[in-house]
Short mmCIF file of C-alpha atoms and ligand atoms in Angstrom, two decimals:
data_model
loop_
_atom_site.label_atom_id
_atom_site.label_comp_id
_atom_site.label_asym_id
_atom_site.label_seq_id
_atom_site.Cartn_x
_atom_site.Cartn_y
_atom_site.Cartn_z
CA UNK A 107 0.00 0.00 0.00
CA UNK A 108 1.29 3.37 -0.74
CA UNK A 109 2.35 5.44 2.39
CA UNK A 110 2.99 8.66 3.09
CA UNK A 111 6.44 8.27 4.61
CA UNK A 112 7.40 7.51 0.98
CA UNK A 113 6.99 10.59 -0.26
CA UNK A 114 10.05 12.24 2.01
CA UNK A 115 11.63 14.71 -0.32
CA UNK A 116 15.01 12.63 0.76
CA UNK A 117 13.78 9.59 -0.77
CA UNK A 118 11.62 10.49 -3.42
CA UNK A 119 12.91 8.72 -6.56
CA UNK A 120 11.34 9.01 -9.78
CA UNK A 121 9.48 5.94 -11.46
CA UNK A 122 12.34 5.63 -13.99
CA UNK A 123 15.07 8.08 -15.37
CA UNK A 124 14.12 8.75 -18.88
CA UNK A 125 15.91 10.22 -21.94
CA UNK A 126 13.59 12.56 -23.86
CA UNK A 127 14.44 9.99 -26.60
CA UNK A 128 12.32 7.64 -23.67
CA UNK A 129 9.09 10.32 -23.94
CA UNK A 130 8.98 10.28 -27.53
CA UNK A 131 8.77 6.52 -28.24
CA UNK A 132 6.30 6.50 -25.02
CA UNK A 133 4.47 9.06 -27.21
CA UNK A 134 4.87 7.56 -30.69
CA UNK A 135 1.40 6.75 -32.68
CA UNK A 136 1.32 3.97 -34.71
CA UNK A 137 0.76 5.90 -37.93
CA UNK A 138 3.83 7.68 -39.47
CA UNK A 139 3.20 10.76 -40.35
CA UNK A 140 5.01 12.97 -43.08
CA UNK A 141 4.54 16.53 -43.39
CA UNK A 142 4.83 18.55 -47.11
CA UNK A 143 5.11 22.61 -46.20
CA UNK A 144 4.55 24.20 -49.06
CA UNK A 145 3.41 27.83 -50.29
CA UNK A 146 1.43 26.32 -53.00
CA UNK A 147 1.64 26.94 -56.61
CA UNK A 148 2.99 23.54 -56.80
CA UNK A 149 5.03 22.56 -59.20
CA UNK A 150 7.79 19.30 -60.51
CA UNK A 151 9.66 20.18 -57.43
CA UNK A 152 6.78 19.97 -54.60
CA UNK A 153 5.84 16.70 -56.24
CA UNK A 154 9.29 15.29 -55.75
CA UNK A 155 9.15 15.84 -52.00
CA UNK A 156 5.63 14.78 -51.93
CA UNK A 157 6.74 11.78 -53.26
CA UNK A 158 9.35 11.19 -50.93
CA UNK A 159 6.82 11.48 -48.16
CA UNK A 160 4.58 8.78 -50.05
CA UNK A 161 7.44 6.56 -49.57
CA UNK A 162 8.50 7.05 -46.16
CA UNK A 163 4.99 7.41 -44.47
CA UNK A 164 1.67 6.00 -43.43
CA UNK A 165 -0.04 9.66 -43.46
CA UNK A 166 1.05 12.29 -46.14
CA UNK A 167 0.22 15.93 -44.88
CA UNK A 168 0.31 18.93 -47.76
CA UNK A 169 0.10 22.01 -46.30
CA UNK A 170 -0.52 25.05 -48.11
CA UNK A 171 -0.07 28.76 -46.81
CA UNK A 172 1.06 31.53 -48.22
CA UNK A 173 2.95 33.22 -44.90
CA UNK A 174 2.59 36.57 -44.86
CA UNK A 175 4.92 36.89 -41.88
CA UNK A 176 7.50 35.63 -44.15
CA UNK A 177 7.41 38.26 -46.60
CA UNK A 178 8.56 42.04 -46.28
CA UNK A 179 6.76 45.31 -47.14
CA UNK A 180 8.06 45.13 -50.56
CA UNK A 181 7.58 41.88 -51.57
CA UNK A 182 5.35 39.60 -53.70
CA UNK A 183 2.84 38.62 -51.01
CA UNK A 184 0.06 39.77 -52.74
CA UNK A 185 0.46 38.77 -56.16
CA UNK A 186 2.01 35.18 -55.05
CA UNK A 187 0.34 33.00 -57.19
CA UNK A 188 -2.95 31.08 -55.38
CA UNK A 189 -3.83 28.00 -57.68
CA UNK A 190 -5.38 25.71 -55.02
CA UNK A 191 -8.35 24.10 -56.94
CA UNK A 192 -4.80 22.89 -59.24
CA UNK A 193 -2.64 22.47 -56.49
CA UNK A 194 -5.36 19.98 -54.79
CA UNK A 195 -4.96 18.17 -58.45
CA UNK A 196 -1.94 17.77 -57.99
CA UNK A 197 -1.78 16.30 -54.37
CA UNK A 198 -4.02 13.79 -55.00
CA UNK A 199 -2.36 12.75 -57.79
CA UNK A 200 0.75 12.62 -56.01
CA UNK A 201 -0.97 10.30 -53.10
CA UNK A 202 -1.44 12.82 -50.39
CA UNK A 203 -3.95 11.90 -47.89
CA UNK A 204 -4.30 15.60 -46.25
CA UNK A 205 -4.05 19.10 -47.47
CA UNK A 206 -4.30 21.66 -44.75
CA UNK A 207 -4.47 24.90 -46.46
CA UNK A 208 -5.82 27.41 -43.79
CA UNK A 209 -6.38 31.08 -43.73
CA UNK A 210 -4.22 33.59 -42.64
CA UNK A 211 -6.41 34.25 -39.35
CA UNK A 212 -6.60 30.49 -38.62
CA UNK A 213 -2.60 30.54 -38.33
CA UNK A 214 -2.62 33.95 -36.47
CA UNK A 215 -5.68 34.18 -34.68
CA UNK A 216 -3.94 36.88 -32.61
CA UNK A 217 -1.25 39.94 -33.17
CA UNK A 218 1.76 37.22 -33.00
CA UNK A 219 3.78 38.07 -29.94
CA UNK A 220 5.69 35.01 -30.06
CA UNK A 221 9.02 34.10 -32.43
CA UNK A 222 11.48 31.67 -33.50
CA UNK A 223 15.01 33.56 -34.69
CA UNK A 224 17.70 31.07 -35.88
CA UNK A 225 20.70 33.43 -34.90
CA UNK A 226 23.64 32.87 -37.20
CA UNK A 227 22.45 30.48 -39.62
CA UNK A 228 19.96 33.56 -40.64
CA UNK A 229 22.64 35.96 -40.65
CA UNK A 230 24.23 35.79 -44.48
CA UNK A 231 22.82 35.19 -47.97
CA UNK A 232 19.10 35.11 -48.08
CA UNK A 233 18.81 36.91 -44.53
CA UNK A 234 21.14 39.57 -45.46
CA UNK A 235 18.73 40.33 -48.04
CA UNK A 236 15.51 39.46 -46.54
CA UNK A 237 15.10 40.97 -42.97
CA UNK A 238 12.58 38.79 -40.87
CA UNK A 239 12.61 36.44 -43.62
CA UNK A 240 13.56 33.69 -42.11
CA UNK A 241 12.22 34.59 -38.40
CA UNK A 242 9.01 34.07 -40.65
CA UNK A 243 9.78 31.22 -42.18
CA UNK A 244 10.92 29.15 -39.12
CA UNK A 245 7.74 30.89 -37.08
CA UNK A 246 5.08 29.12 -39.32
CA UNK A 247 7.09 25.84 -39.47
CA UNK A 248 7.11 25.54 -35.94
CA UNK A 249 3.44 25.95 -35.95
CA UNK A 250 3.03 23.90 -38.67
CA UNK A 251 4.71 20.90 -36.63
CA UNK A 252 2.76 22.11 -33.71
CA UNK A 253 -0.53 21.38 -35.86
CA UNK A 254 0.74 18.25 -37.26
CA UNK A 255 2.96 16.76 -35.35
CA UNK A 256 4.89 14.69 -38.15
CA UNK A 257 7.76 12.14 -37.67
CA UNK A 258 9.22 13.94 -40.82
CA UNK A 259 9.13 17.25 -42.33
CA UNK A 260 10.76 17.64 -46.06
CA UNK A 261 12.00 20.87 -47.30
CA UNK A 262 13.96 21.27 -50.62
CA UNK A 263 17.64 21.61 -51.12
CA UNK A 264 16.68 23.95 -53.40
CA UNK A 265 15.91 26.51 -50.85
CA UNK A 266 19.53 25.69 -48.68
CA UNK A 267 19.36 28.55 -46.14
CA UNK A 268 15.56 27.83 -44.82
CA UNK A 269 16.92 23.75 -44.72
CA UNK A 270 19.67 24.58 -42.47
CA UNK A 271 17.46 26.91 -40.16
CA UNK A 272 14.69 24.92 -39.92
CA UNK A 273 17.02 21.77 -39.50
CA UNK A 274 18.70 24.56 -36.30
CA UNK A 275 15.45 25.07 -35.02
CA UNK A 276 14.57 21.37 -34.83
CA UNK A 277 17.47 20.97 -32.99
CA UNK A 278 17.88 23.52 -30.65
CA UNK A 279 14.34 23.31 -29.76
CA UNK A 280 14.09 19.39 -29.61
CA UNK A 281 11.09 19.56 -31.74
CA UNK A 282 10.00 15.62 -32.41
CA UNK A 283 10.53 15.34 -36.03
CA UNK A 284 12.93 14.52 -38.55
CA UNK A 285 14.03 16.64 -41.19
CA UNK A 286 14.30 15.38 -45.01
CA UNK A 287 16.57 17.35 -47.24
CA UNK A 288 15.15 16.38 -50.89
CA UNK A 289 17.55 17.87 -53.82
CA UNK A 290 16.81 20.00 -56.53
CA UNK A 291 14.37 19.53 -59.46
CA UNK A 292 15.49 21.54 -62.16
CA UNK A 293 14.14 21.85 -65.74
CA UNK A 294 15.99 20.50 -68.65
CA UNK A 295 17.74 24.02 -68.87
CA UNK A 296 19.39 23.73 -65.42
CA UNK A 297 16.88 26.05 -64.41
CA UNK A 298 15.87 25.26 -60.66
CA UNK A 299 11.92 24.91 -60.51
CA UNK A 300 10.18 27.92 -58.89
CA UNK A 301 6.63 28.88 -58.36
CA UNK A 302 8.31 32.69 -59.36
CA UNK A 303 9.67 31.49 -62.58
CA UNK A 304 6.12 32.26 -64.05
CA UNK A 305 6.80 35.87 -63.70
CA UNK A 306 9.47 35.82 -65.94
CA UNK A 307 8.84 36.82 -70.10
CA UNK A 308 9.93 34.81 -72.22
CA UNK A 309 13.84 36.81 -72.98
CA UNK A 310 14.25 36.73 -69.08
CA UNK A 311 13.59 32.90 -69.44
CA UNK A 312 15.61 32.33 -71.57
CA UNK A 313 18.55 34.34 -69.51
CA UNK A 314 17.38 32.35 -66.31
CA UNK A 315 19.05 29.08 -66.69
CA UNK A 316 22.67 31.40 -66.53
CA UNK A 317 22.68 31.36 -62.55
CA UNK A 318 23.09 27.29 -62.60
CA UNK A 319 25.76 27.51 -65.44
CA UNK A 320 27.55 30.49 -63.03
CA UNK A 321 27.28 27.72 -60.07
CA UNK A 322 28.37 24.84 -62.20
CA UNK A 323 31.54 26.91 -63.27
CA UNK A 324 32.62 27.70 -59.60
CA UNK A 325 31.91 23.76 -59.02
CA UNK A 326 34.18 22.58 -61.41
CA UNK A 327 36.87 24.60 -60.37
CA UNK A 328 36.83 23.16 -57.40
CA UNK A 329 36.87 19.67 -59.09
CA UNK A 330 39.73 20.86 -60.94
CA UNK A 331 41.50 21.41 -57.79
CA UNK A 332 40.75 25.03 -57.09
CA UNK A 333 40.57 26.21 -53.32
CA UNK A 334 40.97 30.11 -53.34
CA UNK A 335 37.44 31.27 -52.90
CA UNK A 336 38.46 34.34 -54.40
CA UNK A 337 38.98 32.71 -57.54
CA UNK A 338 36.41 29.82 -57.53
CA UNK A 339 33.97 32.99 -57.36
CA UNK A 340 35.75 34.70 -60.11
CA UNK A 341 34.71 32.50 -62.43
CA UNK A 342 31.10 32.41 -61.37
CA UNK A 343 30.52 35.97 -61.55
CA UNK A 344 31.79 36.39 -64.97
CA UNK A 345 29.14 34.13 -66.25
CA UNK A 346 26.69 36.19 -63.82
CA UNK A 347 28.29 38.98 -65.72
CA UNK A 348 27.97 37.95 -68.96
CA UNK A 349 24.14 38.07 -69.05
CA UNK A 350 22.69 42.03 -69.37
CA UNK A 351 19.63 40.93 -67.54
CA UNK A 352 20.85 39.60 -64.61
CA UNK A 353 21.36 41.96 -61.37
CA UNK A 354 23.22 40.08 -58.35
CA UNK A 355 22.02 40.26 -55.47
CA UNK A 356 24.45 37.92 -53.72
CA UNK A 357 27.16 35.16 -54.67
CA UNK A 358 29.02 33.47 -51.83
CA UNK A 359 30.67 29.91 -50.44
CA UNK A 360 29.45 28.85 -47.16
CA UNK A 361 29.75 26.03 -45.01
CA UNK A 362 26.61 23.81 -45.24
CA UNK A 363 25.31 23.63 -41.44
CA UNK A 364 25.64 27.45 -40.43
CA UNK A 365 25.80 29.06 -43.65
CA UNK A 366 28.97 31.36 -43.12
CA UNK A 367 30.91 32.16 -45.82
CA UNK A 368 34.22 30.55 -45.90
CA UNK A 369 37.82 31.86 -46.64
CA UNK A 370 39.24 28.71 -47.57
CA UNK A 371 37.74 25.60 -49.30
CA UNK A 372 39.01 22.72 -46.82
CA UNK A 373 35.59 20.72 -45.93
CA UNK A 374 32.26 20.62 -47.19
CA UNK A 375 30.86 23.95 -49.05
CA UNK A 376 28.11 24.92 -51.13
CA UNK A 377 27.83 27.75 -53.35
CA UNK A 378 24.65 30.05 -53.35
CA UNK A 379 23.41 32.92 -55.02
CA UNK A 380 20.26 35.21 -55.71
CA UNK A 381 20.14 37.28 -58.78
CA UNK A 382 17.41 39.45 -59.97
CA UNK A 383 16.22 39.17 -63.32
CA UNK A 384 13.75 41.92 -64.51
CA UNK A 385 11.45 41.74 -61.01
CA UNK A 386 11.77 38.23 -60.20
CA UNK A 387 14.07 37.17 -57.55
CA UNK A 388 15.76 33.91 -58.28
CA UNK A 389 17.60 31.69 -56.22
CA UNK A 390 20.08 28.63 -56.49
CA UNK A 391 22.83 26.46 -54.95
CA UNK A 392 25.17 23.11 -55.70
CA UNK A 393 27.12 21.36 -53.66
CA UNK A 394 30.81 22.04 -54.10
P1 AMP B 685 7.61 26.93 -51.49
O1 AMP B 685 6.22 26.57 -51.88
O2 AMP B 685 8.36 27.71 -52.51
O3 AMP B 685 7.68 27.52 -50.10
O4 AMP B 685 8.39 25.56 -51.39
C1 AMP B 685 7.92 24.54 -50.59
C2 AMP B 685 8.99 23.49 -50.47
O5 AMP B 685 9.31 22.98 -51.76
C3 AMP B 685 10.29 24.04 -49.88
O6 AMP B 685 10.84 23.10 -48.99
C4 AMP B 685 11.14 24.22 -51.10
O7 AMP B 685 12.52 24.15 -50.83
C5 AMP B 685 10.70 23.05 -51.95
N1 AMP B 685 11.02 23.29 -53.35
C6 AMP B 685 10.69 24.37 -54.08
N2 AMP B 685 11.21 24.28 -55.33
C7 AMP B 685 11.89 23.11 -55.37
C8 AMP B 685 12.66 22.44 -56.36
N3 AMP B 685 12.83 22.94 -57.59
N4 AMP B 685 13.21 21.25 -56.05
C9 AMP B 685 13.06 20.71 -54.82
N5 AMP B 685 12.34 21.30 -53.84
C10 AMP B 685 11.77 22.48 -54.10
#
């Protein structure tokens, strides 16, 4: 029989010692669950980590949300495309079993007072650029895992920077979910697959696929044996350069967990830019 006497603060034990590793199977559901975040306007690229999630899981979750916490003043919130009658089309044909595409006040039912800031990994390329970008970006996700409560989440290579936060975030916050990394879909150009690339006419189209080329060049001086950054982004820019229509934004060689831009080519590294072309802002990355 239980007794009081037990309860002394000098002998109070817990049941067991657990690992939070111990909670989480003790919480586990039977059904694995794979979450899809998307902005919509779905395209080659949201398929491909749609169909990842197919494979890995029981329960495929599409989610579809145009964040407007992720976007700044100046930006293309309001003329982002909004295709969903399509973009359900093309979940179900991709074997999705949920699409949660909720309003704006459903995610922020109240003046949001509350933040996730991935210090550091934020700091360069993208977030340079894009002030409360990614503050945004890793805001929603959180509530998005909140909602869903996947196993996994998969996010595309495409977009590097947001990977490596949201993969931060995961970690520093011990959120219960495994991040998938899926790599880039590109078109037969080289051209990465955006939902912007529809805002470009057909001569900025055409110029498009030259931020891949500039990225391939710095890649295979590395290959070659290159290892002054200097130089390896030399030869990328000139490319960059070579094309009237492009604007750079940014061109730079980071490491691939924090995203700061290296000196010295001696480990992993990717290469990254964002160029403008006309009023579309384009983005890309390979592995180096
Ligand atoms: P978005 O709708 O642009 O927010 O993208 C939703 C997800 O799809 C993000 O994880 C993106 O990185 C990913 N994604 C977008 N374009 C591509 C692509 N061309 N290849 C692979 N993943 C992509």
């Amino acid at each position: 029989m239980y007794e009081r006497s037990e309860c002394k603060p000098d002998r109070a034990q817990p049941v067991k010692e657990v690992t939070v590793k111990d909670v989480r199977k003790a919480l586990d559901t039977a059904k694995k669950i794979g979450l899809v975040p998307t902005m919509g306007a779905l395209h080659a690229g949201h398929e491909a980590l749609i169909q990842r999630a197919r494979k890995d899981s029981e329960v495929v979750v599409v989610s579809i949300f145009v964040n407007p916490l992720q976007f700044g003043p100046n930006e293309d919130y309001t003329r982002y495309p909004r295709p969903l009658q399509r973009d359900l089309e093309i979940c179900e044909r991709n074997g999705a079993d949920l699409v949660f595409a909720p309003s704006v006040e459903e995610m922020y039912p109240l003046p949001e007072l509350t933040f996730v800031d991935v210090t550091r990994v934020s700091e360069h390329l993208c977030g340079a650029f894009r002030p409360g970008h990614f503050r945004g970006v890793a805001t929603v996700v959180l509530k998005l895992l909140n909602i869903v409560q996947p196993d996994r989440a998969y996010f595309g290579e495409k977009d590097m920077q947001q990977l490596a936060v949201i993969r931060r975030m995961a970690q520093d916050l011990i959120v219960p979910v495994e991040i998938i990394g899926v790599p880039t879909v590109r078109e037969a150009d080289g051209l990465a697959i955006s939902s912007r690339n529809q805002y470009l006419n057909p001569a900025e189209r055409k110029a498009a696929p030259v931020l891949h080329r500039a990225l391939q060049e710095a890649a295979a001086r590395i290959r070659s044996g290159e290892r002054d950054v200097a130089k390896v982004r030399e030869g990328a820019l000139a490319i960059l350069n070579g094309e009237p229509l492009v604007r750079l934004e940014y061109l730079e060689i980071v490491d691939p967990i924090e995203m700061q831009p290296l000196s010295a080519i001696s480990g992993p590294a990717r290469i990254a830019a964002a160029i403008w072309i006309g009023n579309t802002r384009l983005i890309d990355n390979v592995e180096l």
